[in-house]
């Protein structure tokens, strides 16, 4: 407790502020590499928020999968592709004058609904009790995933399969004029296909001539 | 019997199609088509065996209540198989003509069907969302299927960005509802609403986002801007697909979320749906009049049809939902026939875009013109074709609920809309053809499109059976 405020609450607001700031930086920075790095920060702060909520398994997975794997790959692609963002952002300033007021009005409306009569206060939604020290988050997630939510879990996997099939279907081009090796055919090749034995009569060297 | 057996079959066969294609030479791709059709036939057999053909009120759940099998779901799935079989038959001709005949089309369509089936059977917020994502993701890829087409890529991009935004809004609404009720299962959500009361603004707030997500997916005004662009830019086979199976699934989504999950909030979503429905009937019919591009015209007509589907949901009675279900099934069949006809008229290397491409069709091929006329009259709602009965049922349900002004607007704008449908007939029968064109598809194509067109007449003349089945799918 610092000045009568829970440390947890202070941390929550700190992380939330960093998260929102980083998210804004993702969409507003000019350099796509910076955007990707800010996205890393966003994910990382979100993981910290989850730790505050005592869901340490999900937090660790978020860091390992998104920060460790997905974002690194993403950065790699961004650097490889060398995207020129200037044409993408051409309309940004032009439409900002209408876009920002609309966004502000929407944000105001959302907040008005949420704050009216304290709908989101702790009196509406009681704070869940703290977990016991030996409570295993990983185990709980695993149990739910493979019992109650087995079908949604499998379908989520299917969605990834479809994404893969779609990506391959839309990008792979088989060109007819490319010369490729077929290892299976190379291995199966018989001697007869490569070597032709020709029977020839032995010829006596011509008697005269030569040098 | 295993409740999710049809889903499992479709999943396995989608993977089989994916793998078999690896070992097929190009000239034997027809096998893929046969495999996909067989999948649909067997899925239909399994679905039919599960409910023994009687409208049973029995509702069974599986996977800890995440998955539900009921009569409405079975009916929608059966028609999804049926329309997809038509789509495959028409698409084969289109894909062959345009050098796009690849197995990916079948794989993605089957995966999209699987997503639609899971969405139809979704009994929990998370299952509905995942089913929707599966079916949408495959649809985006189908729209971009012709990689060399600039229009197709543009349409796919629009579809993808707007679709993702709709999914995001839907998910946000779901999270609100989860926060307010503490459960993901739709029956439990309804129960929580019934016990804790419905004056919670947080719930209504979440529901607004659900309604917006549903409106985006159905393509009703004012969330309809993507529909004409996507219908116009996508390859015809993809347009044909996205106007059939995903629409059936979107209706199921609306029913599951709003009725199974949030029936106690009926008074709140009733008003939103009424505004959406009336707006899309007005916008769809008025904008369609101005189109010279037949695909855009059909897209705007879709918007107005979706308005009618929402109208049927207003009264909150079994008869109303039955009317909506009947309408969406009829729409899927009409739409399959209309876009199938465009494929037939497109032929090799040409793609029908303008209404003028239909000029003098009657002189070239009288039978095709007659079939197209049947379909168009059915869309306009001319008796005794099935489109008339669909509109009539919906308007009857709305009148019974005492929403006379909505019914009047719907009727007035249907009459206005009849103009652009009749214009198609006029162009086919009374305008001179610019040059000699031969429209001749393969035998199975001609048979399928004739069957599809005659179905409009047959279902109209003998509409009682299907209507009774649709209405009986819902508790009164």
XYZ file of C-alpha atoms in Angstrom:
687
model
C 0.000 0.000 0.000
C 1.383 3.340 -1.073
C -0.594 6.351 0.056
C -3.627 4.188 0.627
C -3.614 2.693 -2.896
C -2.971 -0.935 -3.524
C 0.315 -1.663 -5.265
C -1.609 -3.894 -7.640
C -3.818 -1.020 -8.730
C -0.798 1.224 -9.314
C 0.865 -1.474 -11.395
C -2.332 -2.035 -13.331
C -2.590 1.598 -14.342
C 1.127 1.760 -15.115
C 1.013 -1.279 -17.396
C -2.243 -0.149 -18.974
C -0.797 3.230 -19.800
C 2.283 1.649 -21.344
C 0.094 -0.755 -23.310
C -2.168 1.919 -24.734
C 0.806 4.131 -25.551
C 2.621 1.300 -27.289
C -0.485 0.355 -29.242
C -0.844 3.936 -30.452
C 2.815 3.951 -31.409
C 2.295 0.774 -33.468
C -0.139 2.497 -35.782
C 1.460 5.927 -35.798
C 5.191 5.308 -36.203
C 6.596 5.891 -39.671
C 9.042 3.046 -39.688
C 7.472 -0.424 -39.923
C 10.316 -1.908 -37.890
C 9.505 0.470 -35.041
C 5.863 -0.550 -35.359
C 6.792 -4.189 -35.011
C 8.973 -3.445 -31.994
C 6.183 -1.466 -30.357
C 3.904 -4.422 -30.986
C 6.374 -6.531 -29.037
C 6.101 -4.036 -26.189
C 2.301 -4.196 -26.391
C 2.284 -7.969 -26.098
C 4.808 -7.897 -23.317
C 2.791 -5.407 -21.264
C -0.362 -7.406 -21.871
C 1.495 -10.409 -20.467
C 2.378 -8.366 -17.389
C -1.314 -7.488 -16.962
C -2.185 -11.150 -17.129
C 0.359 -11.896 -14.423
C -1.501 -9.392 -12.248
C -4.653 -11.407 -12.929
C -2.818 -14.558 -11.753
C -2.967 -16.312 -15.115
C 0.758 -16.921 -15.326
C 0.552 -19.742 -17.857
C -1.219 -17.605 -20.459
C 1.181 -14.755 -19.757
C 4.205 -16.962 -20.329
C 2.665 -18.426 -23.481
C 1.976 -14.956 -24.784
C 5.592 -13.990 -24.318
C 7.002 -17.222 -25.720
C 4.686 -17.566 -28.692
C 3.915 -14.006 -29.707
C 6.994 -12.149 -28.613
C 9.450 -14.992 -29.089
C 8.210 -16.621 -32.246
C 5.551 -14.681 -34.121
C 6.996 -11.211 -33.736
C 10.527 -12.248 -34.539
C 9.268 -13.831 -37.730
C 7.214 -10.738 -38.403
C 10.198 -8.454 -37.926
C 12.184 -10.672 -40.221
C 9.520 -10.377 -42.927
C 9.190 -6.616 -42.449
C 12.936 -6.185 -42.849
C 13.088 -8.503 -45.844
C 10.193 -6.921 -47.718
C 11.268 -3.312 -47.289
C 7.721 -1.981 -47.427
C 7.373 1.611 -48.429
C 4.718 2.967 -46.114
C 4.467 6.423 -47.619
C 1.812 5.540 -50.231
C -0.113 3.599 -47.576
C -0.261 6.641 -45.348
C -1.100 9.173 -48.035
C -4.741 9.412 -47.035
C -3.966 9.507 -43.325
C -3.758 13.268 -42.890
C -6.536 13.928 -45.353
C -9.024 11.741 -43.538
C -7.735 12.526 -40.060
C -10.019 15.563 -39.681
C -13.087 13.418 -40.027
C -11.611 10.252 -38.526
C -10.448 11.688 -35.226
C -13.759 13.370 -34.269
C -15.631 10.160 -35.158
C -13.228 8.113 -33.053
C -13.542 10.542 -30.141
C -17.333 10.492 -30.286
C -17.324 6.689 -30.338
C -14.903 6.543 -27.414
C -17.054 9.010 -25.490
C -20.171 6.948 -26.143
C -18.503 3.735 -25.056
C -17.214 5.347 -21.882
C -20.588 6.928 -21.152
C -22.219 3.505 -21.242
C -19.520 1.926 -19.148
C -19.258 4.578 -16.482
C -22.912 5.392 -16.063
C -24.068 4.178 -12.646
C -20.813 2.323 -12.031
C -21.592 -0.699 -14.157
C -18.041 -1.969 -14.088
C -17.214 -1.297 -10.443
C -16.178 -3.948 -7.956
C -19.705 -3.813 -6.536
C -21.003 -5.159 -9.846
C -18.326 -7.741 -10.374
C -16.833 -9.019 -7.115
C -13.072 -9.484 -7.090
C -12.305 -13.190 -7.485
C -10.655 -14.826 -4.501
C -6.882 -15.277 -4.671
C -5.730 -18.691 -5.787
C -3.979 -20.987 -3.384
C -0.189 -20.968 -3.634
C -0.072 -24.456 -5.156
C -2.824 -23.767 -7.693
C -1.653 -24.821 -11.116
C -2.760 -22.536 -13.865
C -1.287 -24.768 -16.539
C -3.225 -27.738 -15.265
C -6.479 -25.795 -15.184
C -6.011 -24.577 -18.756
C -5.158 -28.080 -19.926
C -8.136 -29.608 -18.198
C -10.565 -27.119 -19.695
C -9.076 -27.330 -23.152
C -9.307 -31.091 -23.330
C -12.673 -31.549 -21.638
C -15.146 -28.696 -21.761
C -13.692 -26.937 -24.788
C -12.358 -29.877 -26.769
C -14.399 -29.138 -29.886
C -13.619 -25.390 -30.001
C -9.954 -26.240 -29.457
C -9.919 -28.652 -32.384
C -11.818 -26.211 -34.588
C -9.285 -23.507 -33.761
C -6.637 -25.896 -35.067
C -8.714 -26.418 -38.200
C -8.864 -22.670 -38.775
C -5.075 -22.630 -38.781
C -5.067 -25.497 -41.293
C -7.455 -23.592 -43.548
C -5.300 -20.484 -43.257
C -2.331 -22.551 -44.390
C -4.202 -24.171 -47.277
C -5.536 -20.779 -48.357
C -2.125 -19.127 -48.175
C -0.547 -21.883 -50.246
C -3.405 -21.961 -52.734
C -3.111 -18.219 -53.264
C 0.644 -17.972 -53.569
C 2.208 -21.150 -54.942
C 2.652 -21.023 -58.665
C 3.784 -24.020 -60.604
C 5.695 -22.851 -63.588
C 5.808 -25.144 -66.538
C 9.126 -23.909 -67.944
C 11.240 -24.612 -64.878
C 13.593 -27.583 -65.038
C 13.409 -29.462 -61.754
C 14.965 -32.608 -60.387
C 12.757 -35.460 -59.254
C 14.809 -37.375 -56.665
C 12.481 -40.369 -56.638
C 12.931 -40.848 -60.366
C 16.652 -40.271 -60.074
C 16.943 -43.021 -57.478
C 14.787 -45.448 -59.417
C 16.738 -45.068 -62.578
C 17.888 -48.335 -64.189
C 21.112 -48.979 -65.939
C 19.273 -49.591 -69.221
C 17.911 -46.040 -69.207
C 21.332 -44.472 -69.033
C 23.774 -46.789 -70.719
C 23.247 -48.266 -74.131
C 25.488 -51.140 -74.984
C 26.195 -51.332 -78.658
C 27.587 -54.379 -80.262
C 30.042 -53.496 -82.969
C 32.181 -55.571 -85.149
C 35.792 -55.133 -84.398
C 37.431 -53.490 -87.296
C 40.872 -54.181 -88.443
C 42.960 -51.102 -88.855
C 43.163 -50.092 -92.390
C 46.324 -51.466 -94.028
C 47.339 -48.400 -95.797
C 46.914 -44.872 -94.801
C 47.386 -43.553 -91.321
C 50.239 -41.386 -90.417
C -25.192 -42.442 -33.417
C -22.383 -39.972 -33.171
C -23.959 -36.528 -33.312
C -21.152 -34.804 -35.152
C -20.785 -37.586 -37.731
C -21.606 -35.389 -40.770
C -19.053 -32.814 -39.632
C -16.435 -35.514 -39.167
C -17.148 -36.895 -42.618
C -16.821 -33.493 -44.259
C -13.600 -32.808 -42.360
C -12.045 -36.130 -43.320
C -13.100 -35.801 -46.932
C -11.785 -32.239 -47.181
C -8.401 -33.564 -46.058
C -8.692 -36.551 -48.423
C -9.406 -34.218 -51.342
C -6.399 -32.159 -50.324
C -4.137 -35.216 -50.327
C -5.559 -37.059 -53.332
C -4.904 -34.046 -55.513
C -1.180 -34.456 -54.876
C -1.171 -37.714 -56.796
C -3.531 -36.799 -59.604
C -2.476 -35.831 -63.050
C -4.054 -32.677 -64.335
C -6.364 -34.344 -66.811
C -7.875 -36.524 -64.092
C -9.017 -33.722 -61.788
C -12.601 -34.830 -62.436
C -12.042 -37.376 -59.673
C -11.830 -34.501 -57.178
C -15.224 -33.296 -58.319
C -16.675 -36.787 -57.888
C -15.149 -37.115 -54.406
C -16.602 -33.788 -53.303
C -20.052 -34.695 -54.635
C -19.911 -38.088 -52.927
C -19.011 -36.342 -49.669
C -22.154 -34.245 -49.922
C -24.304 -37.286 -50.724
C -22.995 -39.281 -47.782
C -23.187 -36.317 -45.419
C -26.832 -35.929 -46.436
C -27.468 -39.636 -45.799
C -25.911 -39.425 -42.334
C -27.832 -36.276 -41.451
C -31.082 -37.828 -42.659
C -30.512 -40.996 -40.677
C -29.956 -39.003 -37.518
C -33.445 -37.663 -37.306
C -35.299 -40.407 -39.163
C -37.212 -37.837 -41.192
C -39.670 -36.789 -38.523
C -39.667 -33.262 -37.133
C -38.621 -34.328 -33.686
C -38.549 -31.655 -31.027
C -35.774 -33.574 -29.353
C -32.627 -31.502 -28.974
C -29.417 -33.397 -28.371
C -26.124 -31.881 -27.333
C -22.592 -33.195 -27.532
C -19.081 -32.124 -26.523
C -20.269 -30.867 -23.119
C -23.062 -28.818 -24.577
C -20.907 -26.951 -27.081
C -22.520 -28.717 -30.035
C -26.262 -29.075 -30.541
C -28.269 -31.116 -33.009
C -31.819 -29.994 -33.581
C -34.286 -30.064 -36.413
C -33.576 -26.575 -37.695
C -29.884 -27.386 -37.838
C -30.486 -30.603 -39.759
C -32.721 -28.847 -42.248
C -30.201 -26.071 -42.841
C -27.378 -28.588 -43.226
C -29.358 -30.633 -45.748
C -29.999 -27.567 -47.856
C -26.389 -26.512 -47.470
C -25.324 -29.876 -48.982
C -27.919 -29.514 -51.715
C -26.971 -25.996 -52.742
C -23.282 -26.821 -52.507
C -23.840 -29.744 -54.887
C -25.406 -27.288 -57.339
C -22.515 -24.890 -56.761
C -19.983 -27.627 -57.529
C -21.826 -28.639 -60.685
C -21.970 -25.084 -62.000
C -18.477 -24.179 -60.837
C -16.806 -27.100 -62.585
C -17.810 -25.629 -65.923
C -16.675 -22.144 -64.914
C -13.352 -23.320 -63.490
C -12.598 -25.474 -66.538
C -13.387 -22.602 -68.880
C -11.134 -20.200 -67.031
C -8.182 -22.497 -66.395
C -8.853 -22.459 -62.663
C -9.848 -26.089 -62.229
C -7.781 -26.854 -59.148
C -8.544 -29.002 -56.133
C -8.119 -25.995 -53.820
C -11.547 -24.755 -54.816
C -13.116 -27.981 -53.575
C -10.983 -28.159 -50.431
C -11.763 -24.585 -49.431
C -15.458 -24.997 -50.220
C -15.648 -28.146 -48.117
C -13.851 -26.439 -45.231
C -16.213 -23.514 -45.533
C -19.133 -25.940 -45.484
C -17.661 -27.519 -42.364
C -17.464 -24.106 -40.700
C -21.060 -23.426 -41.705
C -22.151 -26.771 -40.230
C -20.351 -26.077 -36.959
C -21.879 -22.610 -36.866
C -25.321 -24.076 -37.503
C -24.768 -26.497 -34.621
C -22.999 -24.009 -32.373
C -24.498 -23.887 -28.911
C -21.941 -21.708 -27.234
C -20.610 -18.245 -27.965
C -17.143 -19.596 -28.674
C -18.387 -22.310 -31.034
C -20.480 -19.828 -32.989
C -17.467 -17.548 -33.319
C -15.088 -20.291 -34.421
C -17.580 -21.721 -36.887
C -18.029 -18.263 -38.360
C -14.281 -17.733 -38.654
C -13.764 -21.097 -40.346
C -16.474 -20.471 -42.896
C -15.409 -16.849 -43.534
C -11.701 -17.546 -43.847
C -12.304 -20.131 -46.551
C -14.703 -17.727 -48.309
C -12.100 -14.944 -48.404
C -9.674 -17.312 -50.076
C -12.330 -18.384 -52.584
C -12.982 -14.775 -53.564
C -9.265 -14.304 -54.214
C -9.161 -17.625 -56.058
C -8.360 -16.162 -59.442
C -4.930 -14.819 -58.578
C -4.420 -13.066 -61.874
C -7.609 -11.055 -61.623
C -7.190 -7.555 -60.248
C -10.903 -7.220 -59.512
C -10.898 -10.505 -57.649
C -8.002 -9.453 -55.423
C -9.627 -6.129 -54.704
C -12.925 -7.786 -53.829
C -11.143 -10.285 -51.597
C -9.303 -7.505 -49.801
C -12.524 -5.590 -49.147
C -14.287 -8.738 -48.046
C -11.421 -9.707 -45.767
C -10.990 -6.311 -44.085
C -14.702 -5.700 -43.537
C -15.307 -9.322 -42.547
C -12.501 -9.207 -39.995
C -13.892 -5.993 -38.582
C -17.322 -7.593 -38.276
C -15.772 -10.586 -36.528
C -13.991 -8.216 -34.157
C -17.231 -6.396 -33.323
C -18.994 -9.693 -32.793
C -16.239 -10.910 -30.506
C -16.350 -7.674 -28.514
C -20.081 -8.090 -28.009
C -19.579 -11.695 -26.960
C -17.006 -10.663 -24.379
C -19.496 -8.165 -22.929
C -22.154 -10.839 -22.687
C -19.712 -13.236 -21.110
C -18.784 -10.534 -18.631
C -22.405 -9.881 -17.755
C -23.589 -13.474 -17.501
C -20.401 -15.358 -16.660
C -21.049 -18.155 -19.134
C -20.350 -19.005 -22.763
C -23.069 -21.612 -23.287
C -26.060 -20.085 -25.076
C -28.782 -21.873 -23.060
C -26.993 -20.826 -19.870
C -26.859 -17.228 -21.129
C -30.625 -17.315 -21.690
C -31.098 -18.811 -18.232
C -28.933 -16.157 -16.608
C -30.928 -13.464 -18.407
C -34.183 -14.971 -17.228
C -33.090 -15.105 -13.586
C -31.055 -11.934 -13.174
C -33.330 -9.742 -15.227
C -32.668 -7.938 -18.457
C -32.370 -4.327 -17.361
C -28.569 -4.633 -17.394
C -27.271 -2.039 -19.822
C -24.061 -4.006 -20.250
C -26.066 -6.831 -21.848
C -27.815 -4.519 -24.264
C -24.443 -2.972 -25.047
C -22.990 -6.389 -25.907
C -26.094 -7.273 -27.864
C -25.741 -4.184 -30.065
C -22.356 -5.472 -31.150
C -23.770 -8.947 -31.768
C -26.499 -7.462 -33.962
C -23.941 -5.410 -35.887
C -21.789 -8.498 -36.455
C -24.789 -10.477 -37.672
C -25.871 -7.610 -39.920
C -22.404 -7.470 -41.487
C -22.374 -11.184 -42.187
C -25.892 -11.225 -43.620
C -25.113 -8.053 -45.564
C -28.092 -5.894 -44.569
C -28.141 -2.113 -44.781
C -26.384 -0.062 -43.468
C -23.693 -2.757 -43.260
C -24.097 -3.803 -46.880
C -21.369 -1.840 -48.652
C -19.177 -4.876 -49.257
C -21.878 -6.968 -50.913
C -22.054 -5.359 -54.395
C -18.281 -4.994 -54.699
C -17.595 -8.572 -53.678
C -20.354 -10.025 -55.847
C -19.061 -8.075 -58.820
C -15.347 -8.613 -58.402
C -15.172 -12.223 -57.262
C -14.879 -15.037 -59.803
C -18.428 -16.213 -60.605
C -17.871 -19.553 -58.894
C -16.951 -17.779 -55.648
C -19.894 -15.376 -55.921
C -22.114 -18.391 -56.411
C -20.632 -20.003 -53.326
C -20.791 -17.018 -50.974
C -24.392 -16.333 -51.895
C -25.484 -19.808 -50.819
C -23.841 -21.728 -47.973
C -22.564 -18.786 -45.854
C -25.994 -17.140 -46.048
C -27.652 -20.255 -44.622
C -25.045 -20.270 -41.859
C -25.539 -16.551 -41.163
C -29.239 -17.145 -40.592
C -28.385 -19.931 -38.139
C -25.983 -17.571 -36.398
C -28.673 -14.917 -36.028
C -31.088 -17.485 -34.629
C -28.624 -19.055 -32.220
C -27.281 -15.812 -30.825
C -30.456 -13.766 -30.662
C -33.092 -16.398 -29.997
C -31.356 -19.325 -28.275
C -29.087 -17.022 -26.313
C -30.913 -13.755 -25.853
C -34.622 -14.474 -26.166
C -35.414 -12.517 -22.969
C -33.998 -9.400 -24.664
C -36.421 -9.809 -27.572
C -37.935 -6.370 -26.985
C -34.514 -4.757 -27.436
C -33.280 -6.531 -30.546
C -36.704 -6.402 -32.149
C -36.332 -2.660 -32.732
C -32.804 -2.919 -34.079
C -33.739 -5.705 -36.487
C -36.822 -3.799 -37.629
C -34.699 -0.790 -38.571
C -32.091 -2.957 -40.297
C -34.715 -4.935 -42.195
C -36.664 -1.925 -43.398
C -33.486 -0.066 -44.349
C -32.154 -2.947 -46.399
C -35.455 -3.553 -48.190
C -35.532 0.129 -49.164
C -31.834 0.452 -50.061
C -31.652 -2.912 -51.830
C -34.643 -2.342 -54.065
C -33.944 1.294 -54.895
C -30.239 0.787 -55.607
C -30.882 -2.297 -57.736
C -33.033 -0.267 -60.130
C -30.057 1.902 -61.047
C -27.644 -0.938 -61.820
C -26.587 -1.831 -65.315
C -24.266 -4.548 -64.091
C -26.244 -7.715 -63.505
C -24.017 -8.938 -60.705
C -24.393 -5.699 -58.778
C -28.110 -5.862 -59.425
C -28.281 -9.354 -57.956
C -26.158 -8.179 -55.017
C -28.600 -5.378 -54.212
C -31.453 -7.793 -54.618
C -29.646 -10.014 -52.079
C -29.593 -7.102 -49.647
C -33.329 -6.705 -49.943
C -33.862 -10.480 -49.575
C -31.790 -10.460 -46.382
C -34.033 -7.675 -45.113
C -36.985 -10.016 -45.581
C -35.168 -12.767 -43.687
C -34.713 -10.409 -40.729
C -38.376 -9.342 -40.973
C -39.456 -12.878 -40.193
C -37.479 -12.809 -36.975
C -39.325 -9.767 -35.653
C -42.457 -11.376 -34.198
C -40.462 -13.784 -32.037
C -42.823 -16.664 -32.740
C -42.184 -20.117 -34.156
C -44.179 -19.198 -37.244
C -41.996 -16.123 -37.777
C -38.717 -18.022 -37.460
C -40.150 -20.715 -39.736
C -40.935 -18.043 -42.324
C -37.369 -16.715 -42.091
C -35.914 -20.205 -42.410
C -38.085 -20.880 -45.444
C -37.047 -17.569 -46.970
C -33.334 -18.149 -46.532
C -33.565 -21.651 -48.025
C -35.537 -20.345 -50.979
C -33.049 -17.495 -51.376
C -30.110 -19.900 -51.490
C -31.810 -21.952 -54.213
C -32.790 -18.892 -56.280
C -29.359 -17.385 -55.956
C -27.676 -20.633 -56.999
C -29.854 -20.721 -60.104
C -29.280 -17.059 -60.990
C -25.482 -17.182 -60.693
C -25.415 -20.619 -62.300
C -27.155 -19.059 -65.269
C -24.550 -16.296 -65.432
C -21.860 -19.000 -65.520
C -23.703 -20.724 -68.342
C -23.916 -17.487 -70.316
C -20.287 -16.630 -69.658
C -18.850 -19.470 -71.649
C -15.180 -19.598 -72.406
C -12.938 -16.685 -71.490
C -15.847 -14.263 -71.202
C -17.462 -13.186 -67.986
C -21.001 -11.848 -67.922
C -21.116 -8.458 -66.251
C -23.677 -6.300 -67.988
C -27.396 -6.743 -68.197
C -26.987 -6.296 -71.946
C -25.166 -9.624 -72.102
C -28.573 -11.238 -71.700
C -29.979 -9.537 -74.783
C -32.029 -11.788 -76.970
C -31.329 -14.890 -74.941
C -34.726 -16.214 -75.917
C -33.731 -16.345 -79.568
C -30.477 -18.185 -78.917
C -31.728 -20.634 -76.369
C -35.399 -20.516 -75.494
C -35.179 -23.060 -72.718
C -32.419 -21.201 -70.858
C -34.392 -17.979 -71.152
C -37.451 -19.737 -69.732
C -35.480 -21.102 -66.781
C -33.954 -17.697 -66.093
C -37.404 -16.125 -66.316
C -38.692 -18.603 -63.726
C -35.847 -17.686 -61.375
C -36.268 -13.950 -61.859
C -40.034 -14.083 -61.421
C -39.510 -16.107 -58.271
C -37.109 -13.466 -56.926
C -39.668 -10.774 -57.707
C -42.279 -12.746 -55.809
C -44.719 -13.589 -58.578
C -47.194 -16.367 -57.742
C -47.221 -19.351 -58.109
C -43.432 -19.412 -57.826
C -41.811 -20.167 -54.509
C -40.467 -16.641 -53.954
C -44.023 -15.421 -53.608
C -44.791 -17.837 -50.791
C -41.579 -16.931 -48.993
C -42.483 -13.237 -49.032
C -46.083 -13.945 -48.150
C -45.200 -16.043 -45.091
C -42.822 -13.402 -43.769
C -45.339 -10.593 -44.249
C -48.092 -12.670 -42.671
C -45.902 -13.254 -39.594
C -45.063 -9.550 -39.371
C -48.746 -8.582 -39.634
C -49.681 -11.013 -36.894
C -47.152 -9.324 -34.653
C -48.960 -6.038 -35.226
C -46.145 -4.348 -37.132
C -48.362 -3.130 -39.936
C -46.101 -0.251 -41.054
C -43.176 -2.627 -41.557
C -45.338 -4.937 -43.645
C -46.581 -2.020 -45.758
C -43.047 -0.782 -46.441
C -41.955 -4.309 -47.373
C -44.835 -4.770 -49.814
C -44.462 -1.340 -51.414
C -40.761 -1.781 -52.022
C -41.193 -5.336 -53.311
C -43.534 -3.923 -55.916
C -40.978 -1.237 -56.793
C -38.314 -3.950 -56.910
C -40.385 -5.973 -59.377
C -39.372 -3.374 -61.985
C -35.742 -4.435 -62.221
C -36.593 -8.123 -62.210
C -39.040 -7.604 -65.022
C -36.430 -5.579 -66.901
C -34.257 -8.721 -67.016
C -37.146 -10.631 -68.581
C -37.749 -7.817 -71.064
C -34.076 -7.799 -72.077
C -34.062 -11.559 -72.582
C -37.259 -11.722 -74.593
C -37.719 -8.450 -76.450
C -34.272 -7.001 -77.098
C -32.310 -7.920 -80.188
C -29.178 -9.927 -79.762
C -26.022 -8.131 -80.874
C -24.430 -11.177 -82.488
C -24.745 -14.890 -82.796
C -23.696 -16.522 -79.519
C -24.059 -20.169 -78.662
C -24.855 -21.040 -75.068
C -24.286 -24.686 -74.546
C -23.021 -26.239 -71.336
C -22.241 -29.864 -70.557
C -25.140 -32.218 -69.944
C -24.886 -32.302 -66.147
C -24.810 -28.507 -66.067
C -27.911 -28.145 -68.223
C -29.702 -30.814 -66.207
C -28.792 -29.164 -62.905
C -29.834 -25.687 -63.961
C -33.101 -26.952 -65.435
C -33.768 -28.844 -62.212
C -32.899 -25.761 -60.178
C -35.213 -23.545 -62.207
C -38.081 -26.016 -62.206
C -37.613 -26.377 -58.437
C -38.767 -22.750 -58.152
C -42.027 -23.740 -59.786
C -42.383 -27.116 -58.049
C -41.656 -25.744 -54.576
C -44.133 -22.966 -55.283
C -46.919 -25.281 -56.424
C -46.306 -27.740 -53.609
C -44.978 -25.330 -51.017
C -46.985 -26.753 -48.116
C -44.575 -29.536 -47.224
C -41.421 -27.478 -46.912
C -43.231 -24.654 -45.132
C -44.697 -27.078 -42.609
C -41.273 -28.577 -41.984
C -39.705 -25.131 -41.549
C -42.359 -23.943 -39.123
C -42.263 -27.224 -37.190
C -38.503 -26.793 -36.632
C -39.151 -24.168 -34.011
C -40.999 -24.369 -30.739
C -44.213 -22.379 -31.178
